[in-house]
Short mmCIF file of C-alpha atoms in Angstrom, two decimals:
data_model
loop_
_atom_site.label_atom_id
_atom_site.label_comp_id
_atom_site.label_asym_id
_atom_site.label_seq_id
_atom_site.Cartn_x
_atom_site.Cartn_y
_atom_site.Cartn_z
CA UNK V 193 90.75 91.17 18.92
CA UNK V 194 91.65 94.34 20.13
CA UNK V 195 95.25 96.69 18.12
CA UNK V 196 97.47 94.78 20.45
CA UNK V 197 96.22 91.55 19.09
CA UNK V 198 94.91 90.27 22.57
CA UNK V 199 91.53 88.89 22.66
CA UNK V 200 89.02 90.50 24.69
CA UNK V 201 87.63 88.42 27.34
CA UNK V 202 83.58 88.73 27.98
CA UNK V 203 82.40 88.40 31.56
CA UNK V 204 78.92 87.67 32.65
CA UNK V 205 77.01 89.53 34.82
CA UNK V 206 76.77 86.55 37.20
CA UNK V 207 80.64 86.42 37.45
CA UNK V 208 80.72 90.42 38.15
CA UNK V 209 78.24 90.25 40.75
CA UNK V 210 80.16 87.08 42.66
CA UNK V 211 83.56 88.97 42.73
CA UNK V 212 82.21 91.62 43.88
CA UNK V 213 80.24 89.85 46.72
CA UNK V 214 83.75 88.40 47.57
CA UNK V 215 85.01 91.72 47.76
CA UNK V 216 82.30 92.52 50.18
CA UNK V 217 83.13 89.14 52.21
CA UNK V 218 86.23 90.85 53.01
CA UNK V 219 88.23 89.03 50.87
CA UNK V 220 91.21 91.25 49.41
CA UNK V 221 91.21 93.13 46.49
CA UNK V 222 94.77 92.16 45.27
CA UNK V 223 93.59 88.94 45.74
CA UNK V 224 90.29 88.84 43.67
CA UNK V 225 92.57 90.36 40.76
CA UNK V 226 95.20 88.02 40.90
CA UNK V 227 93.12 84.82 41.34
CA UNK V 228 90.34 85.49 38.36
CA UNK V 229 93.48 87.67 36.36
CA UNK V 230 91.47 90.66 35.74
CA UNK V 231 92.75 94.34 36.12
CA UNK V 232 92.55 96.48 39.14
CA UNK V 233 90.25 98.73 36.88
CA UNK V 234 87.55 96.69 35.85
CA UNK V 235 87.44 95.12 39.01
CA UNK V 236 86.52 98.58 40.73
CA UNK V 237 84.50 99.44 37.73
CA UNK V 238 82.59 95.79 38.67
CA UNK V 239 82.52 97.36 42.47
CA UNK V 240 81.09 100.47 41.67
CA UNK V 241 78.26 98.96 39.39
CA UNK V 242 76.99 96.67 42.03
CA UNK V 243 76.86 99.52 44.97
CA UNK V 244 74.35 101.33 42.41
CA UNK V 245 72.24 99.32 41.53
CA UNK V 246 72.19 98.40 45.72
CA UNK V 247 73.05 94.64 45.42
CA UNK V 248 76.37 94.97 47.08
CA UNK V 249 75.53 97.26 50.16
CA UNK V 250 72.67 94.67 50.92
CA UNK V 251 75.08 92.00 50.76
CA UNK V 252 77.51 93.78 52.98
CA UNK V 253 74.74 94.42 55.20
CA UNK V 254 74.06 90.99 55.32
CA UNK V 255 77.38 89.86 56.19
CA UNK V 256 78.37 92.54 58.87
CA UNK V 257 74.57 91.13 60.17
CA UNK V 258 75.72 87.32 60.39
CA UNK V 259 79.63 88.02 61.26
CA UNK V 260 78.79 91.11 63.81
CA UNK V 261 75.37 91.58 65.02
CA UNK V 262 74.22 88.03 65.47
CA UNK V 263 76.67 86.46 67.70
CA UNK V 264 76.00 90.25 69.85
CA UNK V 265 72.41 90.16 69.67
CA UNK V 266 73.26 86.14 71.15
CA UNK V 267 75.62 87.07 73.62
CA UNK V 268 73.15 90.00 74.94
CA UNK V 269 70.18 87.30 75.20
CA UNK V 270 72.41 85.15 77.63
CA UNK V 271 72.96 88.10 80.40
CA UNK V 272 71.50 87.57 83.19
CA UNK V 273 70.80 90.65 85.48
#
């Protein structure tokens, strides 16, 4: 219990890792926060800890690869010149 007398809530580093991948997914920050009723704080400090240790940019990359590039890459197969 912390002075307040609120209990402090443990996370695992599975749960960090899957908010912050729904960050990534372009859901909303507010959002996240409100939904799994964790602080603006710890969510950014969850953020910041993926980017370093590089599992969130290549998720990111991933995503911007199947939402953006694919159906372009697609599109650019099917002109004909």
């Amino acid at each position: 219990m912390t002075k307040t007398g609120k209990k402090t809530r443990k996370y695992t580093n599975e749960f960090k890792q899957r908010l912050a991948n729904l960050y990534c997914s372009d859901k909303r920050r507010c959002s996240i926060c409100k939904e799994y009723d964790i602080t603006y704080s710890l969510f950014d400090k969850w953020v910041k800890q993926a980017e370093i240790s590089g599992s969130l940019l290549f998720l990111c990359y991933l995503y911007f690869y199947q939402i953006f590039l694919l159906p372009l890459l697609s599109s650019v197969h099917n002109i004909v010149f």
